Amino acid sequence: MAAGSVPESQDLPRRYGGRVTAFVVLSCITAGMGGVIFGYDIGVSGGVTSMDGFLSKFFPEVYRRMKGTSVSNYCKFDSELLTAFTSSLYIAGLLTTFLASWVTARCGRRPSMIIAGTAILAGSAIGGSAVDISMVILGRVLLGVGLGFGNQAVPLYLSEMAPPLHRGAFSNGFQLCVGIGAVSARITNFFTQKIRQGWGWRVSLAVAAVPGGFLTLGALFLPETPNSLLQQRKDKNRVRVLLTRIRGVHDVEDELEDIAAAINDKCNSSRGLQMIVTQRQYRPQLSASLLSVVVTGFIGTTSTFISMFLVDRFGRRTLFLVGGAQMLVAQLTIGCIMATQLGDHGQVSKTCALVLIFLIAVYVSGFAWSWGPLGWLVPSEIFPLEVRSAGQSITVAVNFLLTTAVAQLFLAMLCRMKAGIFFFFAAWLLAMTTFVYLLLPETKGLPIEQVRKLWAQHWFWRRFVTASNGEQDKLDC
């Protein structure tokens, strides 16, 4: 049996009708502002921390070191206070995501998105008007709170609103929005750093309020997802009317019944974190979701856009494996060039610089059309409804935890490991890609409430999962 394949079974998931309606497209575009915020907040910090006006005001020691010539190329930005500024966003997001899980499961996806947008607005205002380091970090913390709620709710919203046959494309739209946000941050920094008075960093930090405002305003008018409404015990006829409007067809009974069946009367969604930690049947999905968010970084918007057309045609596993191989080759080659061509002082040749730029583009594109979007798509679709919010919170928390670790330790590691740091990350890429090849089943085209059956049929994970009995798994709550 091929790794990751599912054996033939008569208990195959049924498929629903429906089409891509303007209603669901507009709803998902509005929700996608959460991805724009995520990409912008990650992308803007690198440019801001290299602006003379920002460094001289808040990090004068780093500013003097950057202008000097006696410090190693690998160590000029090695500052615990500077990395604290960067990582404070991720720490706040990490601590917030579990509260966001409770709100998302108990109150719905919309309230979490409204909270996210409001926190982003506040963080942008404080950061843009900061007069000391405490205000700068407070602004970053509030942005982290917004990302904790936004990254928890938006991927779930997109997965549950999208038609099953196009769920990959719609969910990958979140990463496309992340890419748009990152590109917007770079463009903003490009122009604001040219402001001679040195206050361009204020504009860069404040501009995050634009997508934050769109998300807040838009979420006030968005519909809640049918899955969340039924999970909150709302009137089934009301949900049927909404689902009919979302799918653009009148025959929605199969999907409605599957959503209802996924809600176990004995299971309270507020216990999702306890269930996912203590019950063996959820461990396969948890393992897959944790590994899928290990790699973080900048992305290429065009590649992510292309992945929206590829993911539902070729499947998640194919994109994971090909993208992982592409990133691995690029990372190893970059490491070899850096180790042989760049010393502690001086510069690489123009030819080497061009080759490095090309290899970085190869790496970024590989991430952008594979691990980047799939790191949000796969966790949002593999968990059963009763633990979906909790599973997403763990995914987001691990994302923030690892990003925090990288943000806090990267400069120190770069200073000490030098070119060896590229081989360190290459080893992680190899481990991640191997994990997907061996242990991740394919989920393309399956209705979201039918995905759970894959784990009971998978050659490895079925030993952890209670086999399905009829249409509804019997859960030990």
Tab-separated table of C-alpha atoms in Angstrom:
chain	number	residue	atom	x	y	z
A	1	MET	CA	0.000	0.000	0.000
A	2	ALA	CA	1.348	3.417	-0.920
A	3	ALA	CA	2.217	5.650	1.984
A	4	GLY	CA	-0.646	7.928	2.930
A	5	SER	CA	-3.196	6.054	0.802
A	6	VAL	CA	-6.635	4.973	1.952
A	7	PRO	CA	-7.799	1.385	1.423
A	8	GLU	CA	-10.923	0.709	-0.567
A	9	SER	CA	-14.051	0.749	1.534
A	10	GLN	CA	-17.765	0.505	0.963
A	11	ASP	CA	-18.265	3.192	3.600
A	12	LEU	CA	-17.244	5.982	1.255
A	13	PRO	CA	-18.038	9.603	2.112
A	14	ARG	CA	-20.986	10.971	0.174
A	15	ARG	CA	-20.642	14.143	-1.840
A	16	TYR	CA	-22.957	17.134	-1.970
A	17	GLY	CA	-24.304	19.391	-4.693
A	18	GLY	CA	-23.827	23.123	-4.822
A	19	ARG	CA	-21.878	25.755	-6.681
A	20	VAL	CA	-19.594	28.674	-6.008
A	21	THR	CA	-22.008	31.532	-5.292
A	22	ALA	CA	-21.287	35.244	-5.218
A	23	PHE	CA	-22.522	35.218	-1.633
A	24	VAL	CA	-19.852	32.817	-0.406
A	25	VAL	CA	-17.133	34.498	-2.502
A	26	LEU	CA	-17.855	37.914	-0.978
A	27	SER	CA	-18.020	36.430	2.512
A	28	CYS	CA	-14.669	34.675	2.112
A	29	ILE	CA	-13.001	37.762	0.608
A	30	THR	CA	-14.079	39.792	3.632
A	31	ALA	CA	-12.878	37.120	6.046
A	32	GLY	CA	-9.615	36.978	4.117
A	33	MET	CA	-8.718	40.393	5.524
A	34	GLY	CA	-7.523	38.409	8.535
A	35	GLY	CA	-4.838	36.906	6.310
A	36	VAL	CA	-3.869	40.339	4.966
A	37	ILE	CA	-3.383	41.522	8.548
A	38	PHE	CA	-1.241	38.487	9.385
A	39	GLY	CA	0.988	38.961	6.346
A	40	TYR	CA	1.294	42.705	6.850
A	41	ASP	CA	2.199	42.484	10.537
A	42	ILE	CA	4.855	39.856	9.861
A	43	GLY	CA	6.238	41.626	6.794
A	44	VAL	CA	6.299	45.153	8.175
A	45	SER	CA	8.464	44.448	11.229
A	46	GLY	CA	11.570	43.504	9.207
A	47	GLY	CA	11.507	46.776	7.288
A	48	VAL	CA	10.693	48.913	10.304
A	49	THR	CA	13.539	47.451	12.378
A	50	SER	CA	16.009	48.403	9.649
A	51	MET	CA	14.910	52.056	9.428
A	52	ASP	CA	17.406	54.500	10.854
A	53	GLY	CA	14.741	56.618	12.541
A	54	PHE	CA	13.225	53.649	14.351
A	55	LEU	CA	16.544	52.126	15.444
A	56	SER	CA	18.092	55.387	16.600
A	57	LYS	CA	15.007	56.217	18.696
A	58	PHE	CA	14.331	52.838	20.329
A	59	PHE	CA	17.480	50.703	19.778
A	60	PRO	CA	20.468	53.091	19.677
A	61	GLU	CA	22.995	50.339	20.446
A	62	VAL	CA	21.905	48.314	17.434
A	63	TYR	CA	21.936	51.465	15.322
A	64	ARG	CA	25.567	52.203	16.235
A	65	ARG	CA	26.552	48.595	15.599
A	66	MET	CA	24.818	48.588	12.208
A	67	LYS	CA	26.750	51.670	11.135
A	68	GLY	CA	30.064	50.251	12.322
A	69	THR	CA	32.498	48.047	10.386
A	70	SER	CA	34.174	45.962	13.097
A	71	VAL	CA	31.220	43.657	13.828
A	72	SER	CA	30.705	40.368	11.988
A	73	ASN	CA	28.159	40.349	9.153
A	74	TYR	CA	26.280	37.650	11.046
A	75	CYS	CA	26.059	39.571	14.355
A	76	LYS	CA	25.111	43.193	13.649
A	77	PHE	CA	21.466	42.774	14.666
A	78	ASP	CA	22.089	40.405	17.566
A	79	SER	CA	20.041	42.175	20.284
A	80	GLU	CA	17.729	40.569	22.851
A	81	LEU	CA	15.649	43.750	23.123
A	82	LEU	CA	15.203	43.937	19.348
A	83	THR	CA	14.159	40.300	19.142
A	84	ALA	CA	11.791	40.901	22.077
A	85	PHE	CA	10.073	43.576	19.982
A	86	THR	CA	9.670	41.125	17.122
A	87	SER	CA	8.648	38.095	19.169
A	88	SER	CA	6.216	39.958	21.468
A	89	LEU	CA	3.607	39.692	18.712
A	90	TYR	CA	3.968	35.915	18.540
A	91	ILE	CA	3.991	35.454	22.315
A	92	ALA	CA	0.770	37.451	22.614
A	93	GLY	CA	-0.759	35.418	19.798
A	94	LEU	CA	0.310	32.176	21.462
A	95	LEU	CA	-1.244	33.131	24.809
A	96	THR	CA	-4.412	34.435	23.180
A	97	THR	CA	-5.210	31.559	20.871
A	98	PHE	CA	-6.634	29.306	23.604
A	99	LEU	CA	-9.053	32.015	24.723
A	100	ALA	CA	-9.874	32.513	21.059
A	101	SER	CA	-10.623	28.792	20.794
A	102	TRP	CA	-13.241	29.041	23.539
A	103	VAL	CA	-14.840	32.135	21.995
A	104	THR	CA	-14.833	30.627	18.492
A	105	ALA	CA	-16.422	27.372	19.633
A	106	ARG	CA	-18.898	28.869	22.090
A	107	CYS	CA	-19.906	32.107	20.350
A	108	GLY	CA	-19.033	31.500	16.701
A	109	ARG	CA	-16.456	32.464	14.106
A	110	ARG	CA	-17.780	36.004	13.542
A	111	PRO	CA	-17.287	37.279	17.123
A	112	SER	CA	-13.659	36.139	17.056
A	113	MET	CA	-13.084	38.005	13.797
A	114	ILE	CA	-14.659	41.158	15.246
A	115	ILE	CA	-12.398	40.929	18.312
A	116	ALA	CA	-9.409	40.370	16.026
A	117	GLY	CA	-10.128	43.463	13.958
A	118	THR	CA	-10.708	45.629	17.030
A	119	ALA	CA	-7.410	44.553	18.627
A	120	ILE	CA	-5.583	45.232	15.363
A	121	LEU	CA	-7.025	48.749	15.215
A	122	ALA	CA	-5.904	49.458	18.781
A	123	GLY	CA	-2.427	47.995	18.248
A	124	SER	CA	-1.903	49.978	15.053
A	125	ALA	CA	-2.903	53.219	16.750
A	126	ILE	CA	-0.581	52.683	19.721
A	127	GLY	CA	2.338	51.492	17.606
A	128	GLY	CA	2.069	54.338	15.137
A	129	SER	CA	1.971	56.957	17.913
A	130	ALA	CA	4.608	55.354	20.190
A	131	VAL	CA	7.000	57.624	22.072
A	132	ASP	CA	8.931	54.950	23.973
A	133	ILE	CA	9.795	51.281	23.759
A	134	SER	CA	6.951	50.230	26.088
A	135	MET	CA	4.349	51.719	23.735
A	136	VAL	CA	5.978	50.032	20.740
A	137	ILE	CA	5.859	46.637	22.428
A	138	LEU	CA	2.301	47.213	23.710
A	139	GLY	CA	1.224	47.912	20.142
A	140	ARG	CA	2.866	44.665	19.016
A	141	VAL	CA	1.165	42.754	21.842
A	142	LEU	CA	-2.264	44.027	20.783
A	143	LEU	CA	-1.487	43.051	17.206
A	144	GLY	CA	-0.606	39.593	18.521
A	145	VAL	CA	-3.963	39.394	20.308
A	146	GLY	CA	-5.672	40.264	17.037
A	147	LEU	CA	-3.713	37.612	15.168
A	148	GLY	CA	-4.481	35.030	17.847
A	149	PHE	CA	-8.214	35.530	17.311
A	150	GLY	CA	-7.971	36.032	13.556
A	151	ASN	CA	-5.806	32.993	12.812
A	152	GLN	CA	-8.098	30.899	14.997
A	153	ALA	CA	-11.363	31.926	13.337
A	154	VAL	CA	-10.646	32.821	9.707
A	155	PRO	CA	-9.293	29.440	8.454
A	156	LEU	CA	-12.254	27.674	10.083
A	157	TYR	CA	-14.658	30.158	8.534
A	158	LEU	CA	-13.198	29.655	5.066
A	159	SER	CA	-13.200	25.839	5.319
A	160	GLU	CA	-16.780	25.671	6.542
A	161	MET	CA	-18.194	28.203	4.061
A	162	ALA	CA	-16.452	26.815	0.957
A	163	PRO	CA	-18.073	24.160	-1.276
A	164	PRO	CA	-16.387	20.791	-0.588
A	165	LEU	CA	-14.995	20.398	-4.114
A	166	HIS	CA	-13.339	23.817	-3.924
A	167	ARG	CA	-12.466	23.961	-0.240
A	168	GLY	CA	-8.748	23.781	-0.954
A	169	ALA	CA	-8.852	26.800	-3.265
A	170	PHE	CA	-10.935	28.892	-0.871
A	171	SER	CA	-8.867	27.944	2.168
A	172	ASN	CA	-5.619	28.591	0.317
A	173	GLY	CA	-7.048	32.039	-0.291
A	174	PHE	CA	-6.091	32.752	3.323
A	175	GLN	CA	-2.426	32.285	2.454
A	176	LEU	CA	-2.935	34.341	-0.699
A	177	CYS	CA	-4.185	37.133	1.543
A	178	VAL	CA	-1.139	36.616	3.785
A	179	GLY	CA	1.000	37.106	0.691
A	180	ILE	CA	-0.880	40.239	-0.309
A	181	GLY	CA	-0.354	41.586	3.201
A	182	ALA	CA	3.374	40.802	3.126
A	183	VAL	CA	3.815	42.436	-0.278
A	184	SER	CA	1.850	45.474	0.912
A	185	ALA	CA	4.157	45.726	3.911
A	186	ARG	CA	7.262	45.691	1.731
A	187	ILE	CA	5.844	48.317	-0.614
A	188	THR	CA	4.830	50.494	2.333
A	189	ASN	CA	8.272	50.190	3.915
A	190	PHE	CA	9.946	50.977	0.592
A	191	PHE	CA	8.259	54.360	0.434
A	192	THR	CA	8.116	55.264	4.141
A	193	GLN	CA	11.831	54.700	4.665
A	194	LYS	CA	12.448	57.522	2.184
A	195	ILE	CA	10.787	60.074	4.473
A	196	ARG	CA	13.745	62.243	5.447
A	197	GLN	CA	12.424	63.329	8.828
A	198	GLY	CA	12.728	59.707	10.021
A	199	TRP	CA	9.101	59.126	11.039
A	200	GLY	CA	8.241	56.778	8.178
A	201	TRP	CA	8.125	53.847	10.592
A	202	ARG	CA	5.035	55.415	12.183
A	203	VAL	CA	3.187	55.209	8.887
A	204	SER	CA	4.262	51.596	8.375
A	205	LEU	CA	2.996	50.526	11.791
A	206	ALA	CA	-0.248	52.496	11.515
A	207	VAL	CA	-1.232	51.190	8.057
A	208	ALA	CA	-2.149	47.827	9.644
A	209	ALA	CA	-5.340	49.600	10.733
A	210	VAL	CA	-6.601	49.545	7.122
A	211	PRO	CA	-7.155	45.761	6.808
A	212	GLY	CA	-8.086	45.693	10.498
A	213	GLY	CA	-10.875	48.169	9.829
A	214	PHE	CA	-12.113	46.176	6.829
A	215	LEU	CA	-12.178	42.966	8.873
A	216	THR	CA	-14.037	44.580	11.773
A	217	LEU	CA	-16.610	46.285	9.593
A	218	GLY	CA	-17.046	43.327	7.278
A	219	ALA	CA	-17.427	40.799	10.098
A	220	LEU	CA	-20.358	42.800	11.464
A	221	PHE	CA	-22.295	41.919	8.298
A	222	LEU	CA	-20.951	38.419	7.576
A	223	PRO	CA	-23.169	35.384	8.185
A	224	GLU	CA	-22.069	32.791	10.701
A	225	THR	CA	-21.145	29.392	9.235
A	226	PRO	CA	-23.885	26.714	9.222
A	227	ASN	CA	-21.563	24.377	11.135
A	228	SER	CA	-21.095	26.902	13.926
A	229	LEU	CA	-24.803	27.762	14.080
A	230	LEU	CA	-25.802	24.140	14.540
A	231	GLN	CA	-22.998	23.690	17.065
A	232	GLN	CA	-24.586	26.563	19.007
A	233	ARG	CA	-27.987	24.786	18.822
A	234	LYS	CA	-29.578	27.405	16.572
A	235	ASP	CA	-32.844	26.692	14.761
A	236	LYS	CA	-32.282	24.070	12.088
A	237	ASN	CA	-34.714	25.661	9.622
A	238	ARG	CA	-32.817	28.934	9.880
A	239	VAL	CA	-29.575	27.098	9.150
A	240	ARG	CA	-31.206	25.321	6.195
A	241	VAL	CA	-32.194	28.663	4.654
A	242	LEU	CA	-28.654	30.006	5.113
A	243	LEU	CA	-27.065	26.858	3.670
A	244	THR	CA	-29.372	27.032	0.652
A	245	ARG	CA	-28.251	30.606	0.059
A	246	ILE	CA	-24.575	29.706	0.474
A	247	ARG	CA	-24.636	26.679	-1.849
A	248	GLY	CA	-27.006	28.167	-4.448
A	249	VAL	CA	-29.138	24.989	-4.602
A	250	HIS	CA	-32.261	23.818	-2.795
A	251	ASP	CA	-31.114	20.272	-2.100
A	252	VAL	CA	-28.877	20.747	0.936
A	253	GLU	CA	-30.362	18.037	3.157
A	254	ASP	CA	-27.384	15.657	2.892
A	255	GLU	CA	-24.910	18.317	3.970
A	256	LEU	CA	-27.227	19.626	6.675
A	257	GLU	CA	-27.711	16.155	8.113
A	258	ASP	CA	-23.980	15.422	8.060
A	259	ILE	CA	-23.276	18.641	9.962
A	260	ALA	CA	-25.996	17.776	12.476
A	261	ALA	CA	-24.651	14.233	12.823
A	262	ALA	CA	-21.190	15.619	13.552
A	263	ILE	CA	-22.571	17.310	16.645
A	264	ASN	CA	-22.682	14.769	19.444
A	265	ASP	CA	-25.332	15.604	22.042
A	266	LYS	CA	-23.080	14.239	24.765
A	267	CYS	CA	-20.071	16.301	23.728
A	268	ASN	CA	-19.710	19.935	24.704
A	269	SER	CA	-17.486	21.877	22.306
A	270	SER	CA	-16.075	23.835	25.239
A	271	ARG	CA	-14.365	20.567	26.278
A	272	GLY	CA	-12.594	20.346	22.919
A	273	LEU	CA	-9.109	20.967	24.317
A	274	GLN	CA	-9.580	18.295	26.975
A	275	MET	CA	-10.917	15.837	24.405
A	276	ILE	CA	-8.169	16.399	21.869
A	277	VAL	CA	-5.436	15.913	24.471
A	278	THR	CA	-6.887	12.920	26.318
A	279	GLN	CA	-8.586	10.850	23.588
A	280	ARG	CA	-6.459	8.724	21.258
A	281	GLN	CA	-8.799	9.038	18.280
A	282	TYR	CA	-7.821	12.692	17.723
A	283	ARG	CA	-4.042	12.201	17.873
A	284	PRO	CA	-3.532	11.493	14.145
A	285	GLN	CA	-5.145	14.807	13.172
A	286	LEU	CA	-3.228	16.615	15.938
A	287	SER	CA	0.137	15.183	14.774
A	288	ALA	CA	-0.557	16.172	11.177
A	289	SER	CA	-1.645	19.688	12.072
A	290	LEU	CA	1.363	20.343	14.316
A	291	LEU	CA	3.883	19.238	11.713
A	292	SER	CA	2.155	21.193	8.959
A	293	VAL	CA	2.890	24.565	10.581
A	294	VAL	CA	6.578	24.110	11.434
A	295	VAL	CA	7.883	26.147	8.493
A	296	THR	CA	7.128	29.863	8.626
A	297	GLY	CA	8.472	32.799	6.665
A	298	PHE	CA	7.805	35.061	3.768
A	299	ILE	CA	5.805	33.890	0.789
A	300	GLY	CA	5.289	34.665	-2.890
A	301	THR	CA	1.778	35.854	-3.665
A	302	THR	CA	1.802	34.567	-7.225
A	303	SER	CA	2.783	31.062	-6.170
A	304	THR	CA	0.032	30.996	-3.569
A	305	PHE	CA	-2.479	32.088	-6.201
A	306	ILE	CA	-1.335	29.223	-8.427
A	307	SER	CA	-1.743	26.765	-5.561
A	308	MET	CA	-5.433	27.705	-5.349
A	309	PHE	CA	-5.890	26.096	-8.767
A	310	LEU	CA	-3.639	23.107	-8.085
A	311	VAL	CA	-4.659	21.936	-4.621
A	312	ASP	CA	-8.097	20.557	-5.494
A	313	ARG	CA	-6.805	18.959	-8.687
A	314	PHE	CA	-3.582	17.287	-7.577
A	315	GLY	CA	-4.262	17.029	-3.852
A	316	ARG	CA	-2.617	18.153	-0.644
A	317	ARG	CA	0.032	15.428	-0.471
A	318	THR	CA	1.446	16.149	-3.928
A	319	LEU	CA	1.876	19.841	-3.183
A	320	PHE	CA	3.421	19.092	0.218
A	321	LEU	CA	5.966	16.662	-1.252
A	322	VAL	CA	6.993	18.626	-4.350
A	323	GLY	CA	7.117	21.919	-2.452
A	324	GLY	CA	9.127	20.342	0.359
A	325	ALA	CA	11.679	18.947	-2.107
A	326	GLN	CA	11.946	22.341	-3.812
A	327	MET	CA	12.594	24.134	-0.517
A	328	LEU	CA	15.083	21.502	0.630
A	329	VAL	CA	17.242	21.834	-2.495
A	330	ALA	CA	17.155	25.628	-2.281
A	331	GLN	CA	18.050	25.645	1.423
A	332	LEU	CA	20.998	23.280	0.991
A	333	THR	CA	22.364	25.231	-1.973
A	334	ILE	CA	22.077	28.537	-0.131
A	335	GLY	CA	23.914	27.028	2.833
A	336	CYS	CA	26.759	25.786	0.621
A	337	ILE	CA	27.198	29.168	-1.063
A	338	MET	CA	27.125	31.063	2.232
A	339	ALA	CA	29.614	28.662	3.818
A	340	THR	CA	32.121	28.947	0.978
A	341	GLN	CA	31.703	32.525	-0.218
A	342	LEU	CA	30.807	34.770	2.749
A	343	GLY	CA	33.163	35.327	5.662
A	344	ASP	CA	32.722	37.382	8.805
A	345	HIS	CA	33.584	40.579	6.956
A	346	GLY	CA	33.289	41.842	3.435
A	347	GLN	CA	30.702	40.900	0.822
A	348	VAL	CA	29.960	38.173	-1.691
A	349	SER	CA	30.528	38.773	-5.377
A	350	LYS	CA	27.797	40.204	-7.569
A	351	THR	CA	27.352	36.835	-9.281
A	352	CYS	CA	26.918	35.040	-5.963
A	353	ALA	CA	24.470	37.696	-4.814
A	354	LEU	CA	22.332	37.153	-7.910
A	355	VAL	CA	22.438	33.382	-7.449
A	356	LEU	CA	21.393	33.775	-3.818
A	357	ILE	CA	18.500	36.031	-4.774
A	358	PHE	CA	17.365	33.427	-7.299
A	359	LEU	CA	17.610	30.612	-4.754
A	360	ILE	CA	15.684	32.623	-2.178
A	361	ALA	CA	12.975	33.151	-4.804
A	362	VAL	CA	12.925	29.392	-5.434
A	363	TYR	CA	12.563	28.729	-1.721
A	364	VAL	CA	9.852	31.362	-1.242
A	365	SER	CA	7.828	30.111	-4.200
A	366	GLY	CA	8.106	26.525	-2.955
A	367	PHE	CA	6.799	27.557	0.430
A	368	ALA	CA	4.102	29.785	-1.045
A	369	TRP	CA	2.410	27.159	-3.183
A	370	SER	CA	2.800	24.251	-0.781
A	371	TRP	CA	3.619	24.393	2.921
A	372	GLY	CA	2.494	27.989	3.359
A	373	PRO	CA	-1.183	27.663	2.381
A	374	LEU	CA	-1.462	23.974	3.264
A	375	GLY	CA	-0.262	24.698	6.785
A	376	TRP	CA	-3.577	26.523	7.262
A	377	LEU	CA	-5.788	24.401	5.005
A	378	VAL	CA	-5.039	20.915	6.335
A	379	PRO	CA	-5.513	21.649	10.066
A	380	SER	CA	-8.767	23.510	9.346
A	381	GLU	CA	-10.323	20.530	7.533
A	382	ILE	CA	-9.067	17.384	9.284
A	383	PHE	CA	-10.599	17.790	12.750
A	384	PRO	CA	-14.143	16.625	13.592
A	385	LEU	CA	-16.548	19.455	14.392
A	386	GLU	CA	-16.638	18.799	18.136
A	387	VAL	CA	-12.901	19.505	18.444
A	388	ARG	CA	-12.367	21.659	15.350
A	389	SER	CA	-11.984	24.934	17.215
A	390	ALA	CA	-9.724	23.323	19.826
A	391	GLY	CA	-7.614	21.676	17.138
A	392	GLN	CA	-7.250	24.962	15.301
A	393	SER	CA	-6.222	26.677	18.531
A	394	ILE	CA	-3.446	24.123	19.071
A	395	THR	CA	-2.336	24.564	15.458
A	396	VAL	CA	-2.223	28.346	15.805
A	397	ALA	CA	-0.534	28.077	19.211
A	398	VAL	CA	2.226	25.838	17.848
A	399	ASN	CA	2.610	28.186	14.888
A	400	PHE	CA	3.058	31.135	17.240
A	401	LEU	CA	5.285	29.119	19.601
A	402	LEU	CA	7.689	28.070	16.870
A	403	THR	CA	7.602	31.485	15.222
A	404	THR	CA	8.369	33.045	18.601
A	405	ALA	CA	11.283	30.665	19.063
A	406	VAL	CA	12.639	31.479	15.608
A	407	ALA	CA	12.128	35.228	16.082
A	408	GLN	CA	13.791	35.199	19.504
A	409	LEU	CA	16.660	32.852	18.701
A	410	PHE	CA	17.353	33.340	14.999
A	411	LEU	CA	19.751	36.291	15.266
A	412	ALA	CA	21.698	34.653	18.081
A	413	MET	CA	21.804	31.344	16.163
A	414	LEU	CA	22.900	33.143	13.006
A	415	CYS	CA	25.706	34.875	14.920
A	416	ARG	CA	26.987	31.563	16.332
A	417	MET	CA	26.106	28.969	13.664
A	418	LYS	CA	26.741	31.249	10.668
A	419	ALA	CA	26.051	29.346	7.439
A	420	GLY	CA	25.300	26.186	9.409
A	421	ILE	CA	21.865	27.571	10.245
A	422	PHE	CA	20.721	26.829	6.694
A	423	PHE	CA	21.616	23.156	7.072
A	424	PHE	CA	19.787	23.125	10.414
A	425	PHE	CA	16.547	24.209	8.742
A	426	ALA	CA	17.176	21.880	5.808
A	427	ALA	CA	17.136	18.955	8.239
A	428	TRP	CA	13.687	20.068	9.458
A	429	LEU	CA	12.461	20.268	5.872
A	430	LEU	CA	13.590	16.697	5.264
A	431	ALA	CA	11.815	15.486	8.423
A	432	MET	CA	8.590	17.328	7.552
A	433	THR	CA	8.433	16.072	3.986
A	434	THR	CA	9.102	12.504	5.127
A	435	PHE	CA	6.293	12.795	7.669
A	436	VAL	CA	3.817	13.825	4.980
A	437	TYR	CA	4.910	11.029	2.645
A	438	LEU	CA	4.444	8.375	5.294
A	439	LEU	CA	1.571	9.577	7.444
A	440	LEU	CA	-0.700	12.223	5.893
A	441	PRO	CA	-3.817	10.921	4.059
A	442	GLU	CA	-5.289	12.781	1.091
A	443	THR	CA	-8.392	14.898	1.790
A	444	LYS	CA	-9.084	16.589	-1.554
A	445	GLY	CA	-12.732	16.779	-2.617
A	446	LEU	CA	-14.152	15.304	0.586
A	447	PRO	CA	-16.956	17.090	2.474
A	448	ILE	CA	-15.471	18.525	5.645
A	449	GLU	CA	-17.710	16.471	7.941
A	450	GLN	CA	-16.711	13.259	6.104
A	451	VAL	CA	-12.932	13.687	6.463
A	452	ARG	CA	-12.898	11.912	9.837
A	453	LYS	CA	-13.427	8.556	8.099
A	454	LEU	CA	-9.969	8.773	6.519
A	455	TRP	CA	-8.256	8.334	9.864
A	456	ALA	CA	-10.119	5.115	10.685
A	457	GLN	CA	-9.115	3.745	7.247
A	458	HIS	CA	-5.489	4.930	7.200
A	459	TRP	CA	-2.867	2.178	7.334
A	460	PHE	CA	-1.121	3.662	10.386
A	461	TRP	CA	-3.547	5.971	12.194
A	462	ARG	CA	-6.409	3.449	12.300
A	463	ARG	CA	-4.777	1.819	15.320
A	464	PHE	CA	-5.433	5.049	17.242
A	465	VAL	CA	-8.936	5.749	15.980
A	466	THR	CA	-12.099	3.950	16.973
A	467	ALA	CA	-13.503	2.448	13.790
A	468	SER	CA	-16.650	4.049	12.425
A	469	ASN	CA	-19.915	2.262	13.207
A	470	GLY	CA	-22.447	3.291	10.566
A	471	GLU	CA	-22.683	6.954	9.631
A	472	GLN	CA	-21.719	8.291	13.060
A	473	ASP	CA	-18.544	7.522	15.000
A	474	LYS	CA	-19.321	6.553	18.552
A	475	LEU	CA	-17.385	8.989	20.702
A	476	ASP	CA	-16.345	8.233	24.237
A	477	CYS	CA	-16.986	11.617	25.805
